[in-house]
mmCIF file of N, CA and C in Angstrom:
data_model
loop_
_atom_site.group_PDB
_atom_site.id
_atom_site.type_symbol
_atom_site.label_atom_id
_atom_site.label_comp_id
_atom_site.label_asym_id
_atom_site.label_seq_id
_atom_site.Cartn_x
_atom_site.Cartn_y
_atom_site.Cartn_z
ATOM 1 N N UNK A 27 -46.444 -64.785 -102.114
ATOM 2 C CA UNK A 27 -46.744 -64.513 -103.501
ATOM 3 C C UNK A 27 -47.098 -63.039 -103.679
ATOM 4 N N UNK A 28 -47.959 -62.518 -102.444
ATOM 5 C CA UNK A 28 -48.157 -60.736 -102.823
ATOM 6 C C UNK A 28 -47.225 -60.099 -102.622
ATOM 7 N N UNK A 29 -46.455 -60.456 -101.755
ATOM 8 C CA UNK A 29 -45.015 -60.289 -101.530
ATOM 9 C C UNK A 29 -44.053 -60.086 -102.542
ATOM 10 N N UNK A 30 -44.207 -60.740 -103.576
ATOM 11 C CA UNK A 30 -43.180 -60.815 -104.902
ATOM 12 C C UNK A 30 -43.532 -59.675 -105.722
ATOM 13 N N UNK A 31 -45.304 -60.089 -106.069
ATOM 14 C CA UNK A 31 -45.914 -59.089 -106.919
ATOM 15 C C UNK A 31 -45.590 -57.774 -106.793
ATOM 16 N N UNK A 32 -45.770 -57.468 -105.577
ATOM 17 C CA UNK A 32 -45.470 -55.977 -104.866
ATOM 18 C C UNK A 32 -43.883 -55.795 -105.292
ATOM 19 N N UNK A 33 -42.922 -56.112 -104.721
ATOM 20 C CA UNK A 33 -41.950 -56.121 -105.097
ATOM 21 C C UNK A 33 -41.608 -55.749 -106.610
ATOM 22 N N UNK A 34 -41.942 -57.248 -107.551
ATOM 23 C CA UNK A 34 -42.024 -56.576 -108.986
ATOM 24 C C UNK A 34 -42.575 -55.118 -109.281
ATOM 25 N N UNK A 35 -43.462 -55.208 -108.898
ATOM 26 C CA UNK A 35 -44.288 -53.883 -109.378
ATOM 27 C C UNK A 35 -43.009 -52.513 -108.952
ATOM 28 N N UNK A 36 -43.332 -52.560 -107.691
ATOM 29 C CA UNK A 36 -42.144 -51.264 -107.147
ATOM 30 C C UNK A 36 -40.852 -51.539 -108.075
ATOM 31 N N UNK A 37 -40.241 -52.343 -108.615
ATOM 32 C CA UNK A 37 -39.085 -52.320 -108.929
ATOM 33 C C UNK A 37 -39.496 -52.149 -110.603
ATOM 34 N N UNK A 38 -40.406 -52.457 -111.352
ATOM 35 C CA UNK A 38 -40.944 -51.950 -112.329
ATOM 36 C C UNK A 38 -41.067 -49.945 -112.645
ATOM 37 N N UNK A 39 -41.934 -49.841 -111.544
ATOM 38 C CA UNK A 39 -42.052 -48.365 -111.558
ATOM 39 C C UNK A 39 -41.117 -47.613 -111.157
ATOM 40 N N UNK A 40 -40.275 -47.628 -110.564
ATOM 41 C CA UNK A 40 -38.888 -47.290 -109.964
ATOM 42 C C UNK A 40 -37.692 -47.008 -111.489
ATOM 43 N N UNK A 41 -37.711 -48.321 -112.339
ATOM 44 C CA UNK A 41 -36.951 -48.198 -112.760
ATOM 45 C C UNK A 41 -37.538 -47.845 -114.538
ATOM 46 N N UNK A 42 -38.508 -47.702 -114.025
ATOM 47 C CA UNK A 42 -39.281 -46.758 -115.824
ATOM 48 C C UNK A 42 -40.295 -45.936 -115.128
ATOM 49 N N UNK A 43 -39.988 -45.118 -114.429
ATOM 50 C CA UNK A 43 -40.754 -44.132 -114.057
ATOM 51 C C UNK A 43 -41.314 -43.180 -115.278
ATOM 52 N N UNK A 44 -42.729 -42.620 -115.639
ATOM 53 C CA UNK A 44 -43.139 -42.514 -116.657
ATOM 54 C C UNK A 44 -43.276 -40.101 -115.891
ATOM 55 N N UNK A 45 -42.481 -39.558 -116.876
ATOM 56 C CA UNK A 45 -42.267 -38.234 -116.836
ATOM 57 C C UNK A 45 -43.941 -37.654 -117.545
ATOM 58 N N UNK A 46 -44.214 -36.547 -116.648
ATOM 59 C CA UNK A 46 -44.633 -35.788 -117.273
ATOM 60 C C UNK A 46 -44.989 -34.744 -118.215
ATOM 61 N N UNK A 47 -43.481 -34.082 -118.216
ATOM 62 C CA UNK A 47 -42.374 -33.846 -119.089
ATOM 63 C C UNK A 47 -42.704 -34.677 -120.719
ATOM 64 N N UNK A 48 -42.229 -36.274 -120.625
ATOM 65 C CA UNK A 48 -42.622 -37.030 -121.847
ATOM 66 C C UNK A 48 -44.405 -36.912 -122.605
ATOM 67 N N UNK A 49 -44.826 -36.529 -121.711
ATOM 68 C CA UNK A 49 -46.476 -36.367 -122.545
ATOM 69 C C UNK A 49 -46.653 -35.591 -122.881
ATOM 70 N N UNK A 50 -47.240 -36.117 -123.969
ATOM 71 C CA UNK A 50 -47.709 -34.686 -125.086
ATOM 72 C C UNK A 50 -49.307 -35.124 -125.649
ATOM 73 N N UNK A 51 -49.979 -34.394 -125.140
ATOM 74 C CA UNK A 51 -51.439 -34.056 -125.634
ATOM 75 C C UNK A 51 -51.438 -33.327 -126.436
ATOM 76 N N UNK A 52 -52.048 -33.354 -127.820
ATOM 77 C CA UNK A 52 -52.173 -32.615 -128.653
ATOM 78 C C UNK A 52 -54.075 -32.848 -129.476
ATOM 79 N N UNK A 53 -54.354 -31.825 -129.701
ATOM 80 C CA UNK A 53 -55.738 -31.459 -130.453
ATOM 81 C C UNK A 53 -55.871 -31.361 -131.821
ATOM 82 N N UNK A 54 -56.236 -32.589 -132.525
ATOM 83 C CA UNK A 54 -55.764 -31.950 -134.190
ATOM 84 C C UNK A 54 -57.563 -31.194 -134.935
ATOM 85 N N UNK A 55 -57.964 -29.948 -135.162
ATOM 86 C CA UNK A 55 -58.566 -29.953 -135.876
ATOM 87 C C UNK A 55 -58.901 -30.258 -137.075
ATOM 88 N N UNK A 56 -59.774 -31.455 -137.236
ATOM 89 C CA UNK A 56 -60.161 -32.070 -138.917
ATOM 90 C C UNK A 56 -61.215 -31.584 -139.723
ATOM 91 N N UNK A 57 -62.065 -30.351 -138.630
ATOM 92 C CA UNK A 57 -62.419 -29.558 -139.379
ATOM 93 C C UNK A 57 -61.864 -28.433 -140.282
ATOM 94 N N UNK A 58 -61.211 -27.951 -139.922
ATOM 95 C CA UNK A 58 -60.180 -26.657 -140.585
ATOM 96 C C UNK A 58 -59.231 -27.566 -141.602
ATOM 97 N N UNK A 59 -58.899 -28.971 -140.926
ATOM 98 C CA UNK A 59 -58.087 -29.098 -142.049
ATOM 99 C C UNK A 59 -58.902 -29.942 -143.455
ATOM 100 N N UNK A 60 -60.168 -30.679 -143.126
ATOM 101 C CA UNK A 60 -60.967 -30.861 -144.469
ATOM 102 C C UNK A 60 -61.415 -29.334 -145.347
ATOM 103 N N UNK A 61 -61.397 -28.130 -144.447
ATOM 104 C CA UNK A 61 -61.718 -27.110 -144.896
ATOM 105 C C UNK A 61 -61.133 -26.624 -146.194
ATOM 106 N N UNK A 62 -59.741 -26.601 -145.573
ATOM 107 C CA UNK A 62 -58.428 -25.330 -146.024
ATOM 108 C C UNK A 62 -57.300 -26.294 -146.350
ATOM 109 N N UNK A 63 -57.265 -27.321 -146.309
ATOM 110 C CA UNK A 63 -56.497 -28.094 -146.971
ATOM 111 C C UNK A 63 -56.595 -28.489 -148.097
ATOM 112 N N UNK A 64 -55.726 -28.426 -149.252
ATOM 113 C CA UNK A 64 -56.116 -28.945 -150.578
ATOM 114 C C UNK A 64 -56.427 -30.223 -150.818
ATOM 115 N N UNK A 65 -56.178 -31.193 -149.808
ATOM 116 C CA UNK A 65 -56.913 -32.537 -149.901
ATOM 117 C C UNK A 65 -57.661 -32.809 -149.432
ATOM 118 N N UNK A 66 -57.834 -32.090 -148.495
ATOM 119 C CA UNK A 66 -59.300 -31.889 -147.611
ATOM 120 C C UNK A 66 -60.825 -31.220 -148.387
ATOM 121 N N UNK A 67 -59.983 -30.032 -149.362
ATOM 122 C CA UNK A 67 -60.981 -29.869 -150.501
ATOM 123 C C UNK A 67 -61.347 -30.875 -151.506
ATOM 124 N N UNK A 68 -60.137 -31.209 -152.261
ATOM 125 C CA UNK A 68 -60.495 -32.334 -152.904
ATOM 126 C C UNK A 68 -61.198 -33.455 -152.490
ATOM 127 N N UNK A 69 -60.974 -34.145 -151.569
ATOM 128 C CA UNK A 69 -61.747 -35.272 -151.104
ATOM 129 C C UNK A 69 -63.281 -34.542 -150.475
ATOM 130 N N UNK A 70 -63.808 -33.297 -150.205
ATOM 131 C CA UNK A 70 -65.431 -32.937 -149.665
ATOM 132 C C UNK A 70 -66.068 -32.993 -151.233
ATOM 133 N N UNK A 71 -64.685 -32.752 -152.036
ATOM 134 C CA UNK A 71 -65.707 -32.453 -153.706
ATOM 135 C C UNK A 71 -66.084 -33.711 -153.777
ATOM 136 N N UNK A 72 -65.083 -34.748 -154.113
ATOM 137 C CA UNK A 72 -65.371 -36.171 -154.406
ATOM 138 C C UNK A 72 -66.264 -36.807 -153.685
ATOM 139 N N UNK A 73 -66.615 -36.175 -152.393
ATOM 140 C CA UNK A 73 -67.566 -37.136 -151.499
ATOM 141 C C UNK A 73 -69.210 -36.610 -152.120
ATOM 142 N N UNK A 74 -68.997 -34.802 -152.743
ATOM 143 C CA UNK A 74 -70.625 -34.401 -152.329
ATOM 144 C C UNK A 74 -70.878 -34.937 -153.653
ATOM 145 N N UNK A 75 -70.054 -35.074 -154.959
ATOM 146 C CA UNK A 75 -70.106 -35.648 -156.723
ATOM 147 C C UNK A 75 -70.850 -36.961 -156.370
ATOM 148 N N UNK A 76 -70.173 -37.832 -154.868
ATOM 149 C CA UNK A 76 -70.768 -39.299 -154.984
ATOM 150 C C UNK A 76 -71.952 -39.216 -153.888
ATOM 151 N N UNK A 77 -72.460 -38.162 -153.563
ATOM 152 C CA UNK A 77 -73.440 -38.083 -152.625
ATOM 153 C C UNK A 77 -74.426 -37.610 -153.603
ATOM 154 N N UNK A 78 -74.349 -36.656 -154.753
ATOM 155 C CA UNK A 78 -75.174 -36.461 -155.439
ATOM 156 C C UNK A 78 -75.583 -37.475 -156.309
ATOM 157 N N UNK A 79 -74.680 -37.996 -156.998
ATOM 158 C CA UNK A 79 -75.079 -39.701 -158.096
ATOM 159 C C UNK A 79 -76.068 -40.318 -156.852
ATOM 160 N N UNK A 80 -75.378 -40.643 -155.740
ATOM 161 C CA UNK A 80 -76.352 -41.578 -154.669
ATOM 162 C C UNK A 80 -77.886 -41.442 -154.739
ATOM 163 N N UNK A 81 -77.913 -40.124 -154.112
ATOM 164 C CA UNK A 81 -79.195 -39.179 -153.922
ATOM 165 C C UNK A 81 -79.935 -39.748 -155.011
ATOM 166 N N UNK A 82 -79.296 -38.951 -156.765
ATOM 167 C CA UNK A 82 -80.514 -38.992 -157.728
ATOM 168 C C UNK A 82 -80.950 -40.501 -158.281
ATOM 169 N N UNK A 83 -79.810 -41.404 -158.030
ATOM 170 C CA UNK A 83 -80.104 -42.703 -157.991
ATOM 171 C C UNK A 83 -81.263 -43.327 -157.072
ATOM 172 N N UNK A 84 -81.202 -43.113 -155.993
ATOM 173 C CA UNK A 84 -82.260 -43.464 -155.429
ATOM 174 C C UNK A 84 -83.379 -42.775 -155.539
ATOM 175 N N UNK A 85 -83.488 -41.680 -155.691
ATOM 176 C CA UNK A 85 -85.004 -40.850 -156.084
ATOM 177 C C UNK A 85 -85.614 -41.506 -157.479
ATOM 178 N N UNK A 86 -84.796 -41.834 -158.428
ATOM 179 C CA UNK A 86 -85.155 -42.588 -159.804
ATOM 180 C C UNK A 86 -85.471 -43.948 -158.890
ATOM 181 N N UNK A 87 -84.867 -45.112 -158.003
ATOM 182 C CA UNK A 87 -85.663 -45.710 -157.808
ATOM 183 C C UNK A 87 -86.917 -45.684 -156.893
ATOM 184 N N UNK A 88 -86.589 -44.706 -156.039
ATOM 185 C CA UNK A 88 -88.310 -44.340 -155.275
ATOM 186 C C UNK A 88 -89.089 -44.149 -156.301
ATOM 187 N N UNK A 89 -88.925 -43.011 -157.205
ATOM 188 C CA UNK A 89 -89.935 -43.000 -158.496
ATOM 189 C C UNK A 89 -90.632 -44.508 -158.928
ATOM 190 N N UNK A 90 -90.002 -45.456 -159.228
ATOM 191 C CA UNK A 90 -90.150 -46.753 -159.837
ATOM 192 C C UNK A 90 -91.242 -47.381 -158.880
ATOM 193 N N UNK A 91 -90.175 -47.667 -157.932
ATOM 194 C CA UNK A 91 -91.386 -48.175 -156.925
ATOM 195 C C UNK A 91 -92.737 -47.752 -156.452
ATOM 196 N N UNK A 92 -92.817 -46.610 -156.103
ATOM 197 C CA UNK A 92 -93.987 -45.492 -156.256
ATOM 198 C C UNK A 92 -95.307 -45.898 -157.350
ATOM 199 N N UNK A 93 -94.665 -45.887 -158.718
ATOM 200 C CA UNK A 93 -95.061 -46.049 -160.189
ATOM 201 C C UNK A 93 -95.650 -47.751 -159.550
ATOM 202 N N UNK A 94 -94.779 -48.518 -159.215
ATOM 203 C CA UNK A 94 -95.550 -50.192 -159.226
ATOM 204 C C UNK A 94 -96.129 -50.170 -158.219
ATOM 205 N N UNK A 95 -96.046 -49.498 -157.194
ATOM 206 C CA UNK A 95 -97.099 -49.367 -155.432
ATOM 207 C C UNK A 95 -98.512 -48.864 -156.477
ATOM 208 N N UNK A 96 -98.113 -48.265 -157.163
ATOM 209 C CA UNK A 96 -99.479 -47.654 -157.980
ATOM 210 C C UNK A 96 -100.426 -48.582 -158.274
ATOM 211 N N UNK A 97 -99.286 -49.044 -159.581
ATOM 212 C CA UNK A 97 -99.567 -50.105 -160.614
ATOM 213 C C UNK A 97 -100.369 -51.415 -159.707
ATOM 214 N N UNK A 98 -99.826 -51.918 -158.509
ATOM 215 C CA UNK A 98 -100.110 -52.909 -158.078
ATOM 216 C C UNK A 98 -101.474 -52.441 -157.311
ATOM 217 N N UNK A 99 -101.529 -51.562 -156.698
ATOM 218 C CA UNK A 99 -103.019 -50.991 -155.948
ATOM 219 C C UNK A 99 -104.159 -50.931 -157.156
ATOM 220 N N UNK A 100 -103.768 -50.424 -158.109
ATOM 221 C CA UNK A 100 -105.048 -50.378 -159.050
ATOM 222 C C UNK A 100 -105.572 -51.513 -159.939
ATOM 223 N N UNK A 101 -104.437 -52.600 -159.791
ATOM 224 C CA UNK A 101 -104.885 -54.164 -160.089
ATOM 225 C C UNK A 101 -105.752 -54.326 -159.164
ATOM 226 N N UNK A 102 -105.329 -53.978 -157.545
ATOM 227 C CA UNK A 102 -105.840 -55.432 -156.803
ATOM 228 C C UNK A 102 -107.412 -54.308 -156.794
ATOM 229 N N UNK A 103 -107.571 -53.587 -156.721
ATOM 230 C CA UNK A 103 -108.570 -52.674 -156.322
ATOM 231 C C UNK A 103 -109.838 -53.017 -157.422
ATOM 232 N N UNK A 104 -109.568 -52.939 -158.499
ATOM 233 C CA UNK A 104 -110.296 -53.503 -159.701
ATOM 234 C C UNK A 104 -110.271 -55.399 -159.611
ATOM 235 N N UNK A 105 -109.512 -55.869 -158.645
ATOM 236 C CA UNK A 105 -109.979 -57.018 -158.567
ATOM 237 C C UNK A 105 -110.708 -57.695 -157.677
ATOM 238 N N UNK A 106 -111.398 -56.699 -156.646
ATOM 239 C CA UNK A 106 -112.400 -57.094 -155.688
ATOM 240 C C UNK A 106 -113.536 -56.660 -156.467
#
């Protein structure tokens, strides 16, 4: 049976021998291209427009909560 395997295998690699030649490594920078690319600009605008709504959205609700952490401390405090 290792006998076969081996066999397959060698006659596998033999007959699709894989070139070095055929590989290609390549490096894509996605910094330079979110940079200097016009869709790369467009889409950092659209992200920081929905990073800013995010942001002031949640600071309006920290505010809120803040306001009832208040609200609720100066009940219970006046109720001892």
């Amino acid at each position: 049976m290792k006998l076969l395997i081996i066999v397959i295998s060698l006659i596998f690699f033999i007959i699709n021998p894989i070139k070095a030649i055929d590989l290609k490594i390549v490096y894509i920078d996605t910094d330079k291209i979110l940079n200097e690319s016009k869709a790369g600009i467009d889409i950092k605008k659209q992200l920081d427009a929905i990073n800013k709504k995010n942001v002031s959205k949640f600071k309006k609700i920290e505010k809120e909560l803040v306001e009832e952490e208040k609200k609720d401390f100066s009940t219970k405090k006046h109720s001892f």
